[in-house]
mmCIF file of C-alpha atoms in Angstrom:
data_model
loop_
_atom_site.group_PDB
_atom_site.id
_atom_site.type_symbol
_atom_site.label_atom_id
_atom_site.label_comp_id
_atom_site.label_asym_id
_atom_site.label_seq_id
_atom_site.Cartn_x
_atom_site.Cartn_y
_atom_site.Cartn_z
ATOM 1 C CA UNK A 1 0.000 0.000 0.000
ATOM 2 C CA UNK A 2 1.344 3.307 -0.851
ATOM 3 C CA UNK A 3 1.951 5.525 2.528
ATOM 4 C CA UNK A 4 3.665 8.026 1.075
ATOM 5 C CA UNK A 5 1.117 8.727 -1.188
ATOM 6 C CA UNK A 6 -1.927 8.890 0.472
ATOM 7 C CA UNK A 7 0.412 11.238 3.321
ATOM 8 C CA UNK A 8 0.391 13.598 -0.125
ATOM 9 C CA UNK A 9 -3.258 13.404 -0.022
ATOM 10 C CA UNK A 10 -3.413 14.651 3.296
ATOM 11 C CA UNK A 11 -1.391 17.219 2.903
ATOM 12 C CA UNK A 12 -3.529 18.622 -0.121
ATOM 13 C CA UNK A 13 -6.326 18.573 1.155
ATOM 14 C CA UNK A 14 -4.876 20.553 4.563
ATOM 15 C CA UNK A 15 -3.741 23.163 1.775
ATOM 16 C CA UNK A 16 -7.527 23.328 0.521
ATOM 17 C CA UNK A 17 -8.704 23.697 4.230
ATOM 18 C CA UNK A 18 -10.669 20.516 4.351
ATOM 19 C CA UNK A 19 -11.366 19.196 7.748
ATOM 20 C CA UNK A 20 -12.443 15.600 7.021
ATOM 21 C CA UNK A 21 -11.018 13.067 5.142
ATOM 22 C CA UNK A 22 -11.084 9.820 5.159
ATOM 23 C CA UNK A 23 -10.120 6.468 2.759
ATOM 24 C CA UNK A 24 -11.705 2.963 2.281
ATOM 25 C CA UNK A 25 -10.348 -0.083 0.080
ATOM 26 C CA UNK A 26 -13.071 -1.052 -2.547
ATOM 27 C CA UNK A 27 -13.111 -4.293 -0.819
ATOM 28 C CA UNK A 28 -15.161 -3.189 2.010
ATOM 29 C CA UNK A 29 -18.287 -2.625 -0.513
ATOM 30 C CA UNK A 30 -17.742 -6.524 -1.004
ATOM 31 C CA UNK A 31 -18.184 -7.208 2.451
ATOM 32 C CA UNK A 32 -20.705 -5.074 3.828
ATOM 33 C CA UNK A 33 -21.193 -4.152 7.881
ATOM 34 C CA UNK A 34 -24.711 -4.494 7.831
ATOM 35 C CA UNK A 35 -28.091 -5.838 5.805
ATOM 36 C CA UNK A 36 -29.863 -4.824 3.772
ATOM 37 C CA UNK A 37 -27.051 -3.607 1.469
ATOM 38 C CA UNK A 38 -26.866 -1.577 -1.421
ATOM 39 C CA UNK A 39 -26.484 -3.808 -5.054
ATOM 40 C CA UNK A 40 -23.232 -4.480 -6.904
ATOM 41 C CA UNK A 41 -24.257 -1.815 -9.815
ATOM 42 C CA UNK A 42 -23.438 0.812 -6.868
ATOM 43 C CA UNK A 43 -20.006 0.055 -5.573
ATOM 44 C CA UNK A 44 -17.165 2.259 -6.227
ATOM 45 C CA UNK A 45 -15.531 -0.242 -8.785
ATOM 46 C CA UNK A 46 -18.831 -0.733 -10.488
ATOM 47 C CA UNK A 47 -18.921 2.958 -11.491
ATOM 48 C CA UNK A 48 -15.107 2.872 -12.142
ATOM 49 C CA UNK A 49 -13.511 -0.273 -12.897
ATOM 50 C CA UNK A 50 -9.909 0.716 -12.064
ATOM 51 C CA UNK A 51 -10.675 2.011 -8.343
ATOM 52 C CA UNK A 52 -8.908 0.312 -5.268
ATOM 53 C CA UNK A 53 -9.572 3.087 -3.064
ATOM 54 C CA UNK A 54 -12.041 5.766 -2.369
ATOM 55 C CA UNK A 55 -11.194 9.091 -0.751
ATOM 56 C CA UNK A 56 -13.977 10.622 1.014
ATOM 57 C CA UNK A 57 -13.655 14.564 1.995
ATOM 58 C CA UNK A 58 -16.536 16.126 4.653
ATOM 59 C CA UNK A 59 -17.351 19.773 4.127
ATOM 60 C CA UNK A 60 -19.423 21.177 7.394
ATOM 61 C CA UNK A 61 -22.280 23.307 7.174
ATOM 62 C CA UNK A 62 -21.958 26.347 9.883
ATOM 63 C CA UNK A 63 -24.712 25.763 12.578
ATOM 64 C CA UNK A 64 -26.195 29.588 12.428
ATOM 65 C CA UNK A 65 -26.977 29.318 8.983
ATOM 66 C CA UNK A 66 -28.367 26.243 8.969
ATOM 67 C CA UNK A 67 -30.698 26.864 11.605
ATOM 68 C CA UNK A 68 -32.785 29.365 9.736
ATOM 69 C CA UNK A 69 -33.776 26.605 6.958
ATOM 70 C CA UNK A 70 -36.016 26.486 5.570
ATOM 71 C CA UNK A 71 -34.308 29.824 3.877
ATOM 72 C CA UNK A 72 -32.770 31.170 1.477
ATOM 73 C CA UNK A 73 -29.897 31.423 3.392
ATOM 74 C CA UNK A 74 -29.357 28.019 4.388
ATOM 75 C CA UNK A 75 -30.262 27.133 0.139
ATOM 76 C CA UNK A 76 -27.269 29.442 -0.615
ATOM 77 C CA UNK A 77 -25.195 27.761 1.528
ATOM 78 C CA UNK A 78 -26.080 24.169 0.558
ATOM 79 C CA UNK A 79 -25.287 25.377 -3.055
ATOM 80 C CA UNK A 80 -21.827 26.556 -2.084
ATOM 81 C CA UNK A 81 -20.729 23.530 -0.126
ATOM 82 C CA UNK A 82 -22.006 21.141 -2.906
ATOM 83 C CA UNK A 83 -19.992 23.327 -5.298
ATOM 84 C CA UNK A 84 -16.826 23.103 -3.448
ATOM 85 C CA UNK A 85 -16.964 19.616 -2.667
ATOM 86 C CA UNK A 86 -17.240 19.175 -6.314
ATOM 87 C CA UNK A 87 -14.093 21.314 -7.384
ATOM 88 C CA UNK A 88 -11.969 19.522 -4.257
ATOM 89 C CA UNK A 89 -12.688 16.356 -5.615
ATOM 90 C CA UNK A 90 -12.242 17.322 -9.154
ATOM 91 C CA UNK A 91 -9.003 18.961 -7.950
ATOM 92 C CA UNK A 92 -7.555 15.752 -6.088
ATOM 93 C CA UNK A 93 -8.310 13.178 -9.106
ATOM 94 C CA UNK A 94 -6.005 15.601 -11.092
ATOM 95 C CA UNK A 95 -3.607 15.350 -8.480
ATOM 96 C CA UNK A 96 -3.654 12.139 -8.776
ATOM 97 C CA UNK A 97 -3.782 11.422 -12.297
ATOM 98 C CA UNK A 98 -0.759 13.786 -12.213
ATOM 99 C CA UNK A 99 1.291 11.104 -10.341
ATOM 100 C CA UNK A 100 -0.218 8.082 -12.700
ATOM 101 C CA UNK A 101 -2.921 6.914 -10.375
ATOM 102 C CA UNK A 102 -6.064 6.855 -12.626
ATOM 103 C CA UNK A 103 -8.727 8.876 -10.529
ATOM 104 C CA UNK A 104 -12.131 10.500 -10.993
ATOM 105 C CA UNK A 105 -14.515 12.226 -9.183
ATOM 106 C CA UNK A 106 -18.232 11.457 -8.088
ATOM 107 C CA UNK A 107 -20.318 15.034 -7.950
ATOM 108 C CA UNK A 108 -22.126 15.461 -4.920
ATOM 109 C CA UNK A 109 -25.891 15.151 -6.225
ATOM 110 C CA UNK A 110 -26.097 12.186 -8.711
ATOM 111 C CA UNK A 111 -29.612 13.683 -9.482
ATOM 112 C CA UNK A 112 -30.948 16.132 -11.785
ATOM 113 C CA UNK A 113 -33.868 17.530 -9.851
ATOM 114 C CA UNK A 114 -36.049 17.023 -6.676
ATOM 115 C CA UNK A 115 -38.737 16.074 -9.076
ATOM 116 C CA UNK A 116 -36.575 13.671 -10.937
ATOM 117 C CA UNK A 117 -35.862 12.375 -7.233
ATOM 118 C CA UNK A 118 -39.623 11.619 -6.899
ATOM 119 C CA UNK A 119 -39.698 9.206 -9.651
ATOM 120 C CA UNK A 120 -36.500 7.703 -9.257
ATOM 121 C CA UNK A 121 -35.372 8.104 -5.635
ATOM 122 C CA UNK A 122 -31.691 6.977 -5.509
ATOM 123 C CA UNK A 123 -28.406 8.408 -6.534
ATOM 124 C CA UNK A 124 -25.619 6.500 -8.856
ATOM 125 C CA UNK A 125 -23.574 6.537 -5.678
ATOM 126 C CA UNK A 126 -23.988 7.202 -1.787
ATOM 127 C CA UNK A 127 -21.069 9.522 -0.663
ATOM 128 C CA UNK A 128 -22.744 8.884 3.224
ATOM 129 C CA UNK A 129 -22.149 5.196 2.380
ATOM 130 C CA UNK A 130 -18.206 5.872 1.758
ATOM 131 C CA UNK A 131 -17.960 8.317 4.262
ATOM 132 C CA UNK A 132 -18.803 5.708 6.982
ATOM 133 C CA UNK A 133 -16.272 2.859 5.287
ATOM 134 C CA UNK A 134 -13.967 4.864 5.374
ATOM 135 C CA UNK A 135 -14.318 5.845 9.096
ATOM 136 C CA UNK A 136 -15.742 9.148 9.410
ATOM 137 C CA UNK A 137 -18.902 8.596 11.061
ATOM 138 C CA UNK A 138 -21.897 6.252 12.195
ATOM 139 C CA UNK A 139 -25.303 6.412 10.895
ATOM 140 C CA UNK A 140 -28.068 7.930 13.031
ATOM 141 C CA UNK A 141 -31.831 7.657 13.114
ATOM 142 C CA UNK A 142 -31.675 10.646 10.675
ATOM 143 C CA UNK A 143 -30.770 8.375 8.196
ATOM 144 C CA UNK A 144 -27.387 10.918 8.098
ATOM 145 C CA UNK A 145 -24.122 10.329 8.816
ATOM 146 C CA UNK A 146 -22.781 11.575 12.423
ATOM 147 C CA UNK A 147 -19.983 12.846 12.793
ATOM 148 C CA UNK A 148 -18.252 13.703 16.471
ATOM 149 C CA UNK A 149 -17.091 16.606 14.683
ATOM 150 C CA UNK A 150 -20.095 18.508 13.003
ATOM 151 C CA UNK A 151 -22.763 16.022 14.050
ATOM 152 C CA UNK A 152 -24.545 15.225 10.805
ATOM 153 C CA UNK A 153 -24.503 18.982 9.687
ATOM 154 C CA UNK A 154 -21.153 17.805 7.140
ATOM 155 C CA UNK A 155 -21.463 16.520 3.385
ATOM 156 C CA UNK A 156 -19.021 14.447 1.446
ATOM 157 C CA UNK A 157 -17.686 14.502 -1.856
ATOM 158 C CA UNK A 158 -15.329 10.875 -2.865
ATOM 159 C CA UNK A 159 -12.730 10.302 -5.028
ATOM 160 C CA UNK A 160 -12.295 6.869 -7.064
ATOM 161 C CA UNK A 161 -8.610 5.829 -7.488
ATOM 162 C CA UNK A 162 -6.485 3.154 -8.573
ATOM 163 C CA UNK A 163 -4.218 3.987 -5.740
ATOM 164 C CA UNK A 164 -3.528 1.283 -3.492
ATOM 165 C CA UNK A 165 -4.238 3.327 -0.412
ATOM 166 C CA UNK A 166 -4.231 2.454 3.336
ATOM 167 C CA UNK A 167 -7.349 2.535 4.508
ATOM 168 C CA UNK A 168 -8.400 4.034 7.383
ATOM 169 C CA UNK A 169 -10.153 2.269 10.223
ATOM 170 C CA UNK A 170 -14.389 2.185 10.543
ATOM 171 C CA UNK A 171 -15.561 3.480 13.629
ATOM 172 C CA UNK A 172 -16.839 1.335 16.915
ATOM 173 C CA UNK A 173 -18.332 3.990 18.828
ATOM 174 C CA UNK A 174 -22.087 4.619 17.768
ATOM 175 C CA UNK A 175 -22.245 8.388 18.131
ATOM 176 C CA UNK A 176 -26.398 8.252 17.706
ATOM 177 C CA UNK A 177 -27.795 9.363 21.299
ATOM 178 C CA UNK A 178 -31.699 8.063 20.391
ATOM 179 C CA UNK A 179 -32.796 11.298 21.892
ATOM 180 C CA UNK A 180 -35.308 11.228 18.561
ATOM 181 C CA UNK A 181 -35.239 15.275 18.033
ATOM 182 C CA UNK A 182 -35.017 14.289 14.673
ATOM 183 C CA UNK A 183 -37.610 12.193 14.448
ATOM 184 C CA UNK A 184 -40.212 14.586 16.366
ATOM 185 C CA UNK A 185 -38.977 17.573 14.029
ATOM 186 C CA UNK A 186 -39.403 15.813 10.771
ATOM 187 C CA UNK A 187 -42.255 18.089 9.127
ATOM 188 C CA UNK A 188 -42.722 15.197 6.409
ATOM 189 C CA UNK A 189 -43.098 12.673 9.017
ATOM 190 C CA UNK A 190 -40.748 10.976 7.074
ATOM 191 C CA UNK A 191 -38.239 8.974 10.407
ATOM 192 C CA UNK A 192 -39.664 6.183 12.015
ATOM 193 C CA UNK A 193 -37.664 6.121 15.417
ATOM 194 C CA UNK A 194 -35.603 2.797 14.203
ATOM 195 C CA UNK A 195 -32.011 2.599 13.783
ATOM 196 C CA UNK A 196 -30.505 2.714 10.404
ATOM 197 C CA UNK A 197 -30.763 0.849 8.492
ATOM 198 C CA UNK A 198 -33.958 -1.231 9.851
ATOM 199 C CA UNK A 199 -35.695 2.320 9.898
ATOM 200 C CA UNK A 200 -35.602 3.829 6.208
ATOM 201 C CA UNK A 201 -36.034 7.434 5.144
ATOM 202 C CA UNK A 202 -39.831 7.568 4.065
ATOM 203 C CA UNK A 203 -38.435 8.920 0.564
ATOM 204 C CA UNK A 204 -41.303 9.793 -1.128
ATOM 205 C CA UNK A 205 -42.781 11.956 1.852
ATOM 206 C CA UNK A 206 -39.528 13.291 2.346
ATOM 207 C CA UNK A 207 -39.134 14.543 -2.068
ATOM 208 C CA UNK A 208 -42.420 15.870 -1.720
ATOM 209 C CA UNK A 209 -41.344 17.987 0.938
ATOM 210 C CA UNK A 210 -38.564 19.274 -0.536
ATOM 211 C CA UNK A 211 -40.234 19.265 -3.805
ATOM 212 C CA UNK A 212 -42.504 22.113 -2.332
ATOM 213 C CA UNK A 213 -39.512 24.037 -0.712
ATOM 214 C CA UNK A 214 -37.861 24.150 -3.916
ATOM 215 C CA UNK A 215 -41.199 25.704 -5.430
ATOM 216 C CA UNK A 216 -40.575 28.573 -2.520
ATOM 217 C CA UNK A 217 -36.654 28.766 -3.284
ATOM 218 C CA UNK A 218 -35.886 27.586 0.032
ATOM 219 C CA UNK A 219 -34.955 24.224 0.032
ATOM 220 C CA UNK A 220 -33.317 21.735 1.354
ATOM 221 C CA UNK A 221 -35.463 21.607 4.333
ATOM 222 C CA UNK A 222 -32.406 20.228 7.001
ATOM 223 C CA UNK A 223 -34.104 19.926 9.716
ATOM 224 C CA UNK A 224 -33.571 16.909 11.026
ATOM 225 C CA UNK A 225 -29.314 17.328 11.185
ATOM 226 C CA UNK A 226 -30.578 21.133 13.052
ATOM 227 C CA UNK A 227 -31.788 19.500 16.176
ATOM 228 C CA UNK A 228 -28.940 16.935 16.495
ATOM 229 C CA UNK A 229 -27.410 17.606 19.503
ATOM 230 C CA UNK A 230 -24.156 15.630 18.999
ATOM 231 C CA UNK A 231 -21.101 17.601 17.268
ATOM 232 C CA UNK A 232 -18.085 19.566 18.596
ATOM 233 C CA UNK A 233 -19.884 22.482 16.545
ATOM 234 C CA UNK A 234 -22.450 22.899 19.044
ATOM 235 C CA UNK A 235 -20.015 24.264 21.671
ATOM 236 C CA UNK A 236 -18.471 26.002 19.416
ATOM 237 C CA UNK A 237 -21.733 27.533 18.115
ATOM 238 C CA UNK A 238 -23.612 27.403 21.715
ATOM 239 C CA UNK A 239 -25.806 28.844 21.709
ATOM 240 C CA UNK A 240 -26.771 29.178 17.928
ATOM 241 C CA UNK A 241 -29.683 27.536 16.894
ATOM 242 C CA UNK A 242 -31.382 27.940 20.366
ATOM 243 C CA UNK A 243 -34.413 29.576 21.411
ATOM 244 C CA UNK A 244 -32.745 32.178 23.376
ATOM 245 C CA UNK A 245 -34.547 35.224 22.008
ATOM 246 C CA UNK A 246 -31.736 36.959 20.198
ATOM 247 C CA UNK A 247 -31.320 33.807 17.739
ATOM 248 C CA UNK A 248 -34.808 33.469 17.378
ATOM 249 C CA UNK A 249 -34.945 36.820 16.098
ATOM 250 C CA UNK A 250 -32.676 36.749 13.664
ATOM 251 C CA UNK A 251 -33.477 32.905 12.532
ATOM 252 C CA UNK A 252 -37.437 34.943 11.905
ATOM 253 C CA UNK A 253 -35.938 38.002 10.336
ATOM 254 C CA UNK A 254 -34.127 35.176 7.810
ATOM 255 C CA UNK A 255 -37.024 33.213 7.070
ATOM 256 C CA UNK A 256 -39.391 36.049 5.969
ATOM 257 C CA UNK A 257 -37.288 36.866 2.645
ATOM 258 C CA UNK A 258 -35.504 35.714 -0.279
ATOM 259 C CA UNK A 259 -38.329 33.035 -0.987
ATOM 260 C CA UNK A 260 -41.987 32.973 -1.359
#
């Protein structure tokens, strides 16, 4: 496995000021942690027959602005982390194409719409998926992945490489505290209270959700990574996102322009 190489990873991404990143050997698709499990036509080497690792990078989205979504400004900054998790990804696959390891990048959404999400509710590949083999988080009753970091207020962008990389170890600790905010916040109804992945995302209630925020300019909704109380962001944010009067304020002032 090539050290060296993946220690040149880490260093580029530190130079593009991303905080998580994390690598899994294709193998671990093969072998999966728990059923049900996604088909073959969705591993990493399905999509690109050369890969033998995957590189996952985790973007976070800043608490305060996230707690005023539905809004505009929470939309804005969904847009802007999607579009940099694109470009870093882009940007390492060159790097490593540069050094002769055939690489490409996966783009964030692999979806054209919300409504195209109604009728065919599943993406070419699940960064969340490669994100937790390769040790960044644990599912939570959100369906999202948690981080101890950001909580599950982070999104991932992955890299498929030929590089023999060492990959990094899968997390033990289950950072999910069943304290079911998330499920009790849901305005589609959409969580069931089970853990992932007995208890599925109620898709279709939660596209035709969004499908109506997007109507209003204000989606995603994100509610249900808002009231997740576990992430190192929350003290550093504390207390954003509250309903100590001041944030309330401003989360209303937020919410009452920029969509309809």
């Amino acid at each position: 496995m090539n050290h060296d190489l993946k220690a040149a990873v880490l260093r580029r991404c530190r130079r593009m000021e991303i905080p998580l990143v994390g690598v899994a050997g294709t193998g671990r698709w093969e072998n999966p942690p728990f059923e049900p499990w996604m088909p073959e036509e969705f591993y990493p080497q399905s999509i690109f027959p050369l890969a033998r690792s995957v590189i996952v990078i985790g973007l976070p989205v800043h608490l305060p602005v996230l707690a005023t979504a539905p809004s505009i400004y929470y939309h804005e900054l969904y847009k802007t982390v999607n579009t940099l998790l694109d470009q870093y990804t882009y940007r390492l696959a060159s790097f490593l194409n540069d050094r002769g390891y055939p690489s490409v990048f996966v783009p964030r959404d692999g979806y054209g719409s919300i409504e195209v999400l109604r009728k065919n509710p599943v993406a070419f590949f699940s960064h969340r998926h490669a994100a937790f083999l390769a040790g960044l988080g644990t599912f939570g009753v959100n369906n999202a992945l948690i981080t101890p970091e950001y909580g599950p207020r982070v999104r991932f962008g992955s890299v498929l490489t030929a590089a023999d990389l060492p990959p990094d170890p899968l997390r033990e600790d289950d950072l999910c505290t069943r304290c079911m905010k998330c499920v009790e916040a849901c305005p589609a109804g959409a969580l069931d209270g089970r853990d992932y992945p007995e208890g599925l995302t109620d898709k279709a209630a939660c596209a035709a959700n969004s499908a109506d925020l997007a109507r209003r300019h204000i989606s995603p909704c994100g509610i249900c990574i808002t009231v997740c109380p576990v992430g190192e962001d929350r003290q550093h944010y504390a207390p954003a996102g509250g309903e100590e009067p001041r944030y309330r304020r401003a989360r209303e002032h937020v919410q009452r322009y920029g969509g309809l």
